[in-house]
Amino acid sequence: MLKTRILTALVLLPLMLAALFFFPPHAWAAFSWLIIGLALWEFCRMAAIAGVQQWAYLAACTALAGLAWWAGYMPGALTMSISLLVWLVLAPMWLRKRWPIPTGIPAMLLGVLLMFPAWFAFLAWHPDNSAISGKQLLAVMGLVWVADVAAYFAGKTFGKHKLAPAISPGKSWEGVIGAIVGVAAYVWFVNDLGWLNIPLPLAVLLPLAMGLTAVSVVGDLLESWFKRSAGIKDSSSLLPGHGGVYDRIDSLIAVLAVSHALRLLLA
């Protein structure tokens, strides 16, 4: 299984980097929507949106995304602030109350709230394929990857105190601490390289990074709860050794949405 995971990652990572730095804006929009659209399809499977209803919903969302791209629409600070309510208020409350994953129209609305802000963030962090914005987006994605890897190894090595045993028994508070330490070192490093290109001192960037680390944990736990509520292990089997696309980007969609909202509000 580990060999399969590594081989899949060795294929996906160069593809993602090539798209990020070499695709023109329209191709990047289509590529990033493919990622988001596949995750939305997997969300439909969890929420029991099937058959004609599923394909009509996915087609409508794809058409809406295409129309937004064609019209040059990008949500402003006020609209993107909804993401802050979703990830800082609604998602933690959902985990605390352990509400089941919704079905029907409520599920469709939830899917839009979860996925569309992340797609707009993909576009906004990479608006003109410039090297600087590409590095900024890579830095944001790297934060999620570092948090995930550091949490995994810290949890495996030191994990004793369960974070949320009823939702994801494998996660521990020691893993969260490992993620925080790893992200702190990572942010110091990429800021020193100039990748962030954000006019804020490190004393401000580090607390923001810690907050985004918490958001990444919430995104991961929320998808874990959706799967547990739906009675499935993986969101799909599209990625050998990794499960589904949503399994791989559950934290990323949360961090992208929140970081872009903060970027607009602090601009």
PDB file of C-alpha atoms in Angstrom:
ATOM      1  CA  MET A   1       0.000   0.000   0.000  1.00  0.00           C
ATOM      2  CA  LEU A   2       2.807   2.443   0.861  1.00  0.00           C
ATOM      3  CA  LYS A   3       4.542   1.699  -2.461  1.00  0.00           C
ATOM      4  CA  THR A   4       1.288   2.386  -4.320  1.00  0.00           C
ATOM      5  CA  ARG A   5       0.779   5.664  -2.431  1.00  0.00           C
ATOM      6  CA  ILE A   6       4.306   6.810  -3.288  1.00  0.00           C
ATOM      7  CA  LEU A   7       3.982   5.892  -6.963  1.00  0.00           C
ATOM      8  CA  THR A   8       0.660   7.715  -7.237  1.00  0.00           C
ATOM      9  CA  ALA A   9       2.161  10.791  -5.560  1.00  0.00           C
ATOM     10  CA  LEU A  10       5.156  10.695  -7.929  1.00  0.00           C
ATOM     11  CA  VAL A  11       2.719  10.924 -10.847  1.00  0.00           C
ATOM     12  CA  LEU A  12       0.361  13.533  -9.385  1.00  0.00           C
ATOM     13  CA  LEU A  13       2.892  15.986  -7.950  1.00  0.00           C
ATOM     14  CA  PRO A  14       4.742  16.725 -11.230  1.00  0.00           C
ATOM     15  CA  LEU A  15       1.369  17.039 -12.984  1.00  0.00           C
ATOM     16  CA  MET A  16       0.202  19.573 -10.405  1.00  0.00           C
ATOM     17  CA  LEU A  17       3.449  21.560 -10.607  1.00  0.00           C
ATOM     18  CA  ALA A  18       3.383  21.579 -14.413  1.00  0.00           C
ATOM     19  CA  ALA A  19      -0.200  22.832 -14.408  1.00  0.00           C
ATOM     20  CA  LEU A  20       0.577  25.450 -11.791  1.00  0.00           C
ATOM     21  CA  PHE A  21       3.572  26.993 -13.516  1.00  0.00           C
ATOM     22  CA  PHE A  22       3.010  26.317 -17.211  1.00  0.00           C
ATOM     23  CA  PHE A  23      -0.733  26.173 -17.928  1.00  0.00           C
ATOM     24  CA  PRO A  24      -2.271  29.373 -19.319  1.00  0.00           C
ATOM     25  CA  PRO A  25      -5.119  30.834 -17.226  1.00  0.00           C
ATOM     26  CA  HIS A  26      -7.958  29.095 -19.106  1.00  0.00           C
ATOM     27  CA  ALA A  27      -6.238  25.706 -18.899  1.00  0.00           C
ATOM     28  CA  TRP A  28      -5.508  26.243 -15.198  1.00  0.00           C
ATOM     29  CA  ALA A  29      -9.173  27.096 -14.603  1.00  0.00           C
ATOM     30  CA  ALA A  30     -10.260  23.886 -16.341  1.00  0.00           C
ATOM     31  CA  PHE A  31      -7.623  21.775 -14.580  1.00  0.00           C
ATOM     32  CA  SER A  32      -8.468  23.124 -11.134  1.00  0.00           C
ATOM     33  CA  TRP A  33     -12.196  22.665 -11.809  1.00  0.00           C
ATOM     34  CA  LEU A  34     -11.488  19.031 -12.742  1.00  0.00           C
ATOM     35  CA  ILE A  35     -10.001  18.552  -9.275  1.00  0.00           C
ATOM     36  CA  ILE A  36     -12.870  20.334  -7.541  1.00  0.00           C
ATOM     37  CA  GLY A  37     -15.490  18.668  -9.743  1.00  0.00           C
ATOM     38  CA  LEU A  38     -14.205  15.184  -8.940  1.00  0.00           C
ATOM     39  CA  ALA A  39     -14.276  16.009  -5.221  1.00  0.00           C
ATOM     40  CA  LEU A  40     -17.829  17.298  -5.649  1.00  0.00           C
ATOM     41  CA  TRP A  41     -18.785  14.046  -7.405  1.00  0.00           C
ATOM     42  CA  GLU A  42     -17.404  12.102  -4.437  1.00  0.00           C
ATOM     43  CA  PHE A  43     -19.304  14.355  -2.049  1.00  0.00           C
ATOM     44  CA  CYS A  44     -22.469  13.465  -3.988  1.00  0.00           C
ATOM     45  CA  ARG A  45     -21.767   9.786  -3.373  1.00  0.00           C
ATOM     46  CA  MET A  46     -21.520  10.425   0.381  1.00  0.00           C
ATOM     47  CA  ALA A  47     -24.709  12.497   0.396  1.00  0.00           C
ATOM     48  CA  ALA A  48     -26.713   9.888  -1.564  1.00  0.00           C
ATOM     49  CA  ILE A  49     -27.157  12.225  -4.533  1.00  0.00           C
ATOM     50  CA  ALA A  50     -27.315   9.676  -7.333  1.00  0.00           C
ATOM     51  CA  GLY A  51     -28.546   8.985 -10.849  1.00  0.00           C
ATOM     52  CA  VAL A  52     -30.051  11.770 -12.918  1.00  0.00           C
ATOM     53  CA  GLN A  53     -30.118  14.110  -9.924  1.00  0.00           C
ATOM     54  CA  GLN A  54     -26.367  13.711  -9.440  1.00  0.00           C
ATOM     55  CA  TRP A  55     -25.449  14.332 -13.065  1.00  0.00           C
ATOM     56  CA  ALA A  56     -27.833  17.277 -13.336  1.00  0.00           C
ATOM     57  CA  TYR A  57     -26.302  18.807 -10.216  1.00  0.00           C
ATOM     58  CA  LEU A  58     -22.717  18.280 -11.415  1.00  0.00           C
ATOM     59  CA  ALA A  59     -23.582  19.620 -14.877  1.00  0.00           C
ATOM     60  CA  ALA A  60     -25.217  22.705 -13.354  1.00  0.00           C
ATOM     61  CA  CYS A  61     -22.206  23.364 -11.115  1.00  0.00           C
ATOM     62  CA  THR A  62     -19.810  22.941 -14.044  1.00  0.00           C
ATOM     63  CA  ALA A  63     -21.909  25.279 -16.185  1.00  0.00           C
ATOM     64  CA  LEU A  64     -21.984  27.824 -13.344  1.00  0.00           C
ATOM     65  CA  ALA A  65     -18.199  27.640 -13.001  1.00  0.00           C
ATOM     66  CA  GLY A  66     -17.780  28.014 -16.763  1.00  0.00           C
ATOM     67  CA  LEU A  67     -20.109  30.999 -16.842  1.00  0.00           C
ATOM     68  CA  ALA A  68     -18.221  32.650 -13.983  1.00  0.00           C
ATOM     69  CA  TRP A  69     -14.937  32.142 -15.827  1.00  0.00           C
ATOM     70  CA  TRP A  70     -16.342  33.420 -19.128  1.00  0.00           C
ATOM     71  CA  ALA A  71     -17.791  36.514 -17.423  1.00  0.00           C
ATOM     72  CA  GLY A  72     -14.579  37.158 -15.493  1.00  0.00           C
ATOM     73  CA  TYR A  73     -16.444  36.977 -12.187  1.00  0.00           C
ATOM     74  CA  MET A  74     -14.420  36.709  -9.014  1.00  0.00           C
ATOM     75  CA  PRO A  75     -16.124  36.995  -5.607  1.00  0.00           C
ATOM     76  CA  GLY A  76     -15.096  39.934  -3.475  1.00  0.00           C
ATOM     77  CA  ALA A  77     -14.187  40.121   0.187  1.00  0.00           C
ATOM     78  CA  LEU A  78     -17.800  40.166   1.415  1.00  0.00           C
ATOM     79  CA  THR A  79     -18.805  37.058  -0.565  1.00  0.00           C
ATOM     80  CA  MET A  80     -15.630  35.153   0.280  1.00  0.00           C
ATOM     81  CA  SER A  81     -16.176  35.987   3.945  1.00  0.00           C
ATOM     82  CA  ILE A  82     -18.931  33.383   3.862  1.00  0.00           C
ATOM     83  CA  SER A  83     -16.071  30.875   3.758  1.00  0.00           C
ATOM     84  CA  LEU A  84     -14.903  32.143   7.138  1.00  0.00           C
ATOM     85  CA  LEU A  85     -18.343  31.414   8.571  1.00  0.00           C
ATOM     86  CA  VAL A  86     -18.362  27.965   6.958  1.00  0.00           C
ATOM     87  CA  TRP A  87     -14.925  26.874   8.172  1.00  0.00           C
ATOM     88  CA  LEU A  88     -14.578  28.813  11.423  1.00  0.00           C
ATOM     89  CA  VAL A  89     -18.152  28.433  12.703  1.00  0.00           C
ATOM     90  CA  LEU A  90     -20.298  25.935  10.797  1.00  0.00           C
ATOM     91  CA  ALA A  91     -17.706  23.154  10.340  1.00  0.00           C
ATOM     92  CA  PRO A  92     -16.528  23.092  14.008  1.00  0.00           C
ATOM     93  CA  MET A  93     -20.170  23.146  15.130  1.00  0.00           C
ATOM     94  CA  TRP A  94     -20.940  20.294  12.716  1.00  0.00           C
ATOM     95  CA  LEU A  95     -18.141  18.234  14.246  1.00  0.00           C
ATOM     96  CA  ARG A  96     -19.181  19.072  17.784  1.00  0.00           C
ATOM     97  CA  LYS A  97     -22.845  18.195  17.188  1.00  0.00           C
ATOM     98  CA  ARG A  98     -21.970  15.309  14.860  1.00  0.00           C
ATOM     99  CA  TRP A  99     -24.788  16.095  12.504  1.00  0.00           C
ATOM    100  CA  PRO A 100     -25.245  13.489   9.750  1.00  0.00           C
ATOM    101  CA  ILE A 101     -24.332  14.419   6.219  1.00  0.00           C
ATOM    102  CA  PRO A 102     -27.421  15.987   4.610  1.00  0.00           C
ATOM    103  CA  THR A 103     -29.179  14.762   1.500  1.00  0.00           C
ATOM    104  CA  GLY A 104     -31.151  16.408  -1.315  1.00  0.00           C
ATOM    105  CA  ILE A 105     -31.198  20.192  -1.695  1.00  0.00           C
ATOM    106  CA  PRO A 106     -29.377  20.902   1.625  1.00  0.00           C
ATOM    107  CA  ALA A 107     -26.545  18.614   0.518  1.00  0.00           C
ATOM    108  CA  MET A 108     -26.324  20.370  -2.845  1.00  0.00           C
ATOM    109  CA  LEU A 109     -26.085  23.760  -1.158  1.00  0.00           C
ATOM    110  CA  LEU A 110     -23.450  22.450   1.229  1.00  0.00           C
ATOM    111  CA  GLY A 111     -21.435  21.069  -1.691  1.00  0.00           C
ATOM    112  CA  VAL A 112     -21.416  24.497  -3.325  1.00  0.00           C
ATOM    113  CA  LEU A 113     -20.354  26.191  -0.072  1.00  0.00           C
ATOM    114  CA  LEU A 114     -17.495  23.730   0.389  1.00  0.00           C
ATOM    115  CA  MET A 115     -16.147  23.471  -3.142  1.00  0.00           C
ATOM    116  CA  PHE A 116     -16.735  26.720  -5.025  1.00  0.00           C
ATOM    117  CA  PRO A 117     -14.726  28.994  -2.686  1.00  0.00           C
ATOM    118  CA  ALA A 118     -11.754  26.646  -3.048  1.00  0.00           C
ATOM    119  CA  TRP A 119     -11.990  26.839  -6.847  1.00  0.00           C
ATOM    120  CA  PHE A 120     -12.179  30.619  -6.810  1.00  0.00           C
ATOM    121  CA  ALA A 121      -9.159  30.589  -4.498  1.00  0.00           C
ATOM    122  CA  PHE A 122      -7.260  28.441  -7.017  1.00  0.00           C
ATOM    123  CA  LEU A 123      -7.972  31.090  -9.651  1.00  0.00           C
ATOM    124  CA  ALA A 124      -7.244  34.077  -7.432  1.00  0.00           C
ATOM    125  CA  TRP A 125      -3.927  32.745  -6.168  1.00  0.00           C
ATOM    126  CA  HIS A 126      -2.930  32.071  -9.766  1.00  0.00           C
ATOM    127  CA  PRO A 127      -4.662  34.886 -11.708  1.00  0.00           C
ATOM    128  CA  ASP A 128      -2.122  35.488 -14.474  1.00  0.00           C
ATOM    129  CA  ASN A 129       0.342  32.591 -14.262  1.00  0.00           C
ATOM    130  CA  SER A 130       3.041  34.915 -12.881  1.00  0.00           C
ATOM    131  CA  ALA A 131       5.950  33.284 -11.067  1.00  0.00           C
ATOM    132  CA  ILE A 132       5.248  35.130  -7.822  1.00  0.00           C
ATOM    133  CA  SER A 133       1.565  34.180  -7.544  1.00  0.00           C
ATOM    134  CA  GLY A 134       2.452  30.626  -8.585  1.00  0.00           C
ATOM    135  CA  LYS A 135       4.902  30.431  -5.711  1.00  0.00           C
ATOM    136  CA  GLN A 136       2.313  31.904  -3.349  1.00  0.00           C
ATOM    137  CA  LEU A 137      -0.212  29.240  -4.274  1.00  0.00           C
ATOM    138  CA  LEU A 138       2.446  26.537  -4.000  1.00  0.00           C
ATOM    139  CA  ALA A 139       3.325  27.891  -0.545  1.00  0.00           C
ATOM    140  CA  VAL A 140      -0.304  27.681   0.588  1.00  0.00           C
ATOM    141  CA  MET A 141      -0.669  24.132  -0.748  1.00  0.00           C
ATOM    142  CA  GLY A 142       2.687  23.233   0.802  1.00  0.00           C
ATOM    143  CA  LEU A 143       1.418  24.343   4.207  1.00  0.00           C
ATOM    144  CA  VAL A 144      -1.338  21.733   3.978  1.00  0.00           C
ATOM    145  CA  TRP A 145       1.057  19.017   2.818  1.00  0.00           C
ATOM    146  CA  VAL A 146       3.582  19.793   5.567  1.00  0.00           C
ATOM    147  CA  ALA A 147       0.844  19.811   8.217  1.00  0.00           C
ATOM    148  CA  ASP A 148      -0.447  16.455   6.964  1.00  0.00           C
ATOM    149  CA  VAL A 149       2.967  14.765   6.846  1.00  0.00           C
ATOM    150  CA  ALA A 150       4.148  16.204  10.173  1.00  0.00           C
ATOM    151  CA  ALA A 151       0.880  15.198  11.869  1.00  0.00           C
ATOM    152  CA  TYR A 152       1.168  11.658  10.473  1.00  0.00           C
ATOM    153  CA  PHE A 153       4.704  11.052  11.701  1.00  0.00           C
ATOM    154  CA  ALA A 154       4.209  12.784  15.062  1.00  0.00           C
ATOM    155  CA  GLY A 155       0.998  10.850  15.620  1.00  0.00           C
ATOM    156  CA  LYS A 156       2.607   7.538  14.687  1.00  0.00           C
ATOM    157  CA  THR A 157       5.596   8.197  16.936  1.00  0.00           C
ATOM    158  CA  PHE A 158       4.081   9.922  19.945  1.00  0.00           C
ATOM    159  CA  GLY A 159       0.306   9.658  19.584  1.00  0.00           C
ATOM    160  CA  LYS A 160      -1.441   8.691  22.820  1.00  0.00           C
ATOM    161  CA  HIS A 161      -4.231  11.221  23.295  1.00  0.00           C
ATOM    162  CA  LYS A 162      -7.019  10.866  20.740  1.00  0.00           C
ATOM    163  CA  LEU A 163      -8.171  14.049  19.028  1.00  0.00           C
ATOM    164  CA  ALA A 164     -11.652  12.951  17.968  1.00  0.00           C
ATOM    165  CA  PRO A 165     -12.058   9.187  18.483  1.00  0.00           C
ATOM    166  CA  ALA A 166     -15.717   9.141  17.429  1.00  0.00           C
ATOM    167  CA  ILE A 167     -14.847  10.811  14.118  1.00  0.00           C
ATOM    168  CA  SER A 168     -11.320   9.732  13.184  1.00  0.00           C
ATOM    169  CA  PRO A 169      -9.751   7.309  15.709  1.00  0.00           C
ATOM    170  CA  GLY A 170      -6.302   7.518  14.144  1.00  0.00           C
ATOM    171  CA  LYS A 171      -5.775  11.222  14.819  1.00  0.00           C
ATOM    172  CA  SER A 172      -4.141  12.430  18.026  1.00  0.00           C
ATOM    173  CA  TRP A 173      -3.336  15.674  19.786  1.00  0.00           C
ATOM    174  CA  GLU A 174       0.335  14.806  19.450  1.00  0.00           C
ATOM    175  CA  GLY A 175      -0.203  14.759  15.694  1.00  0.00           C
ATOM    176  CA  VAL A 176      -1.721  18.242  15.858  1.00  0.00           C
ATOM    177  CA  ILE A 177       1.283  19.498  17.830  1.00  0.00           C
ATOM    178  CA  GLY A 178       3.585  17.930  15.247  1.00  0.00           C
ATOM    179  CA  ALA A 179       1.664  19.715  12.490  1.00  0.00           C
ATOM    180  CA  ILE A 180       1.981  23.051  14.286  1.00  0.00           C
ATOM    181  CA  VAL A 181       5.747  22.643  14.759  1.00  0.00           C
ATOM    182  CA  GLY A 182       6.216  21.520  11.167  1.00  0.00           C
ATOM    183  CA  VAL A 183       4.164  24.387   9.757  1.00  0.00           C
ATOM    184  CA  ALA A 184       5.989  26.956  11.904  1.00  0.00           C
ATOM    185  CA  ALA A 185       9.341  25.809  10.497  1.00  0.00           C
ATOM    186  CA  TYR A 186       7.904  25.675   6.979  1.00  0.00           C
ATOM    187  CA  VAL A 187       6.453  29.204   7.090  1.00  0.00           C
ATOM    188  CA  TRP A 188       9.729  30.606   8.392  1.00  0.00           C
ATOM    189  CA  PHE A 189      11.529  28.869   5.506  1.00  0.00           C
ATOM    190  CA  VAL A 190       9.222  29.890   2.620  1.00  0.00           C
ATOM    191  CA  ASN A 191       8.916  33.435   3.943  1.00  0.00           C
ATOM    192  CA  ASP A 192      12.695  33.680   3.994  1.00  0.00           C
ATOM    193  CA  LEU A 193      12.693  32.477   0.368  1.00  0.00           C
ATOM    194  CA  GLY A 194      10.212  35.224  -0.526  1.00  0.00           C
ATOM    195  CA  TRP A 195       7.534  32.838  -1.752  1.00  0.00           C
ATOM    196  CA  LEU A 196       4.766  34.307   0.387  1.00  0.00           C
ATOM    197  CA  ASN A 197       5.292  37.877  -0.841  1.00  0.00           C
ATOM    198  CA  ILE A 198       2.983  39.113   1.923  1.00  0.00           C
ATOM    199  CA  PRO A 199       3.912  42.440   3.585  1.00  0.00           C
ATOM    200  CA  LEU A 200       3.496  41.125   7.117  1.00  0.00           C
ATOM    201  CA  PRO A 201       6.176  40.438   9.755  1.00  0.00           C
ATOM    202  CA  LEU A 202       6.928  36.860  10.735  1.00  0.00           C
ATOM    203  CA  ALA A 203       5.410  37.573  14.162  1.00  0.00           C
ATOM    204  CA  VAL A 204       2.048  37.999  12.392  1.00  0.00           C
ATOM    205  CA  LEU A 205       2.510  35.327   9.719  1.00  0.00           C
ATOM    206  CA  LEU A 206       3.187  32.569  12.236  1.00  0.00           C
ATOM    207  CA  PRO A 207      -0.095  32.989  14.181  1.00  0.00           C
ATOM    208  CA  LEU A 208      -1.956  33.151  10.861  1.00  0.00           C
ATOM    209  CA  ALA A 209      -0.228  29.929   9.796  1.00  0.00           C
ATOM    210  CA  MET A 210      -1.216  28.285  13.087  1.00  0.00           C
ATOM    211  CA  GLY A 211      -4.802  29.286  12.438  1.00  0.00           C
ATOM    212  CA  LEU A 212      -4.655  27.804   8.941  1.00  0.00           C
ATOM    213  CA  THR A 213      -3.215  24.616  10.426  1.00  0.00           C
ATOM    214  CA  ALA A 214      -6.268  24.398  12.671  1.00  0.00           C
ATOM    215  CA  VAL A 215      -8.479  24.976   9.623  1.00  0.00           C
ATOM    216  CA  SER A 216      -6.712  22.141   7.803  1.00  0.00           C
ATOM    217  CA  VAL A 217      -7.446  19.809  10.725  1.00  0.00           C
ATOM    218  CA  VAL A 218     -11.110  20.848  10.682  1.00  0.00           C
ATOM    219  CA  GLY A 219     -11.311  20.202   6.930  1.00  0.00           C
ATOM    220  CA  ASP A 220      -9.807  16.753   7.388  1.00  0.00           C
ATOM    221  CA  LEU A 221     -12.101  15.872  10.283  1.00  0.00           C
ATOM    222  CA  LEU A 222     -15.209  17.131   8.509  1.00  0.00           C
ATOM    223  CA  GLU A 223     -14.630  14.859   5.528  1.00  0.00           C
ATOM    224  CA  SER A 224     -13.834  11.969   7.883  1.00  0.00           C
ATOM    225  CA  TRP A 225     -17.159  12.572   9.590  1.00  0.00           C
ATOM    226  CA  PHE A 226     -18.990  12.728   6.269  1.00  0.00           C
ATOM    227  CA  LYS A 227     -17.532   9.332   5.363  1.00  0.00           C
ATOM    228  CA  ARG A 228     -18.380   7.844   8.741  1.00  0.00           C
ATOM    229  CA  SER A 229     -21.893   9.262   8.504  1.00  0.00           C
ATOM    230  CA  ALA A 230     -22.253   7.756   5.020  1.00  0.00           C
ATOM    231  CA  GLY A 231     -20.777   4.423   6.117  1.00  0.00           C
ATOM    232  CA  ILE A 232     -17.835   4.412   3.676  1.00  0.00           C
ATOM    233  CA  LYS A 233     -14.067   4.183   4.142  1.00  0.00           C
ATOM    234  CA  ASP A 234     -12.852   6.306   1.206  1.00  0.00           C
ATOM    235  CA  SER A 235     -14.566   8.981  -0.849  1.00  0.00           C
ATOM    236  CA  SER A 236     -13.790   6.840  -3.945  1.00  0.00           C
ATOM    237  CA  SER A 237     -11.011   4.676  -5.371  1.00  0.00           C
ATOM    238  CA  LEU A 238      -9.855   7.089  -8.086  1.00  0.00           C
ATOM    239  CA  LEU A 239      -6.334   7.482  -6.676  1.00  0.00           C
ATOM    240  CA  PRO A 240      -4.578   4.135  -6.037  1.00  0.00           C
ATOM    241  CA  GLY A 241      -3.315   3.977  -2.468  1.00  0.00           C
ATOM    242  CA  HIS A 242      -4.893   7.314  -1.573  1.00  0.00           C
ATOM    243  CA  GLY A 243      -8.631   6.735  -1.904  1.00  0.00           C
ATOM    244  CA  GLY A 244     -10.465   9.563  -3.608  1.00  0.00           C
ATOM    245  CA  VAL A 245      -9.733  13.113  -4.694  1.00  0.00           C
ATOM    246  CA  TYR A 246     -11.758  14.520  -1.783  1.00  0.00           C
ATOM    247  CA  ASP A 247      -9.662  12.367   0.573  1.00  0.00           C
ATOM    248  CA  ARG A 248      -6.552  14.159  -0.743  1.00  0.00           C
ATOM    249  CA  ILE A 249      -7.887  17.724  -0.776  1.00  0.00           C
ATOM    250  CA  ASP A 250     -10.201  17.748   2.261  1.00  0.00           C
ATOM    251  CA  SER A 251      -7.818  20.029   4.173  1.00  0.00           C
ATOM    252  CA  LEU A 252      -6.776  21.967   1.087  1.00  0.00           C
ATOM    253  CA  ILE A 253     -10.265  23.162   0.162  1.00  0.00           C
ATOM    254  CA  ALA A 254     -10.661  24.591   3.660  1.00  0.00           C
ATOM    255  CA  VAL A 255      -7.269  26.292   3.762  1.00  0.00           C
ATOM    256  CA  LEU A 256      -7.573  27.706   0.241  1.00  0.00           C
ATOM    257  CA  ALA A 257     -10.976  29.219   0.963  1.00  0.00           C
ATOM    258  CA  VAL A 258      -9.980  30.732   4.307  1.00  0.00           C
ATOM    259  CA  SER A 259      -6.583  32.005   3.146  1.00  0.00           C
ATOM    260  CA  HIS A 260      -8.123  33.693   0.104  1.00  0.00           C
ATOM    261  CA  ALA A 261     -10.859  35.288   2.218  1.00  0.00           C
ATOM    262  CA  LEU A 262      -8.246  36.624   4.628  1.00  0.00           C
ATOM    263  CA  ARG A 263      -6.139  37.838   1.715  1.00  0.00           C
ATOM    264  CA  LEU A 264      -9.063  39.891   0.416  1.00  0.00           C
ATOM    265  CA  LEU A 265      -9.990  41.245   3.828  1.00  0.00           C
ATOM    266  CA  LEU A 266      -6.409  42.262   4.682  1.00  0.00           C
ATOM    267  CA  ALA A 267      -5.690  43.791   1.271  1.00  0.00           C
TER     268      ALA A 267
END
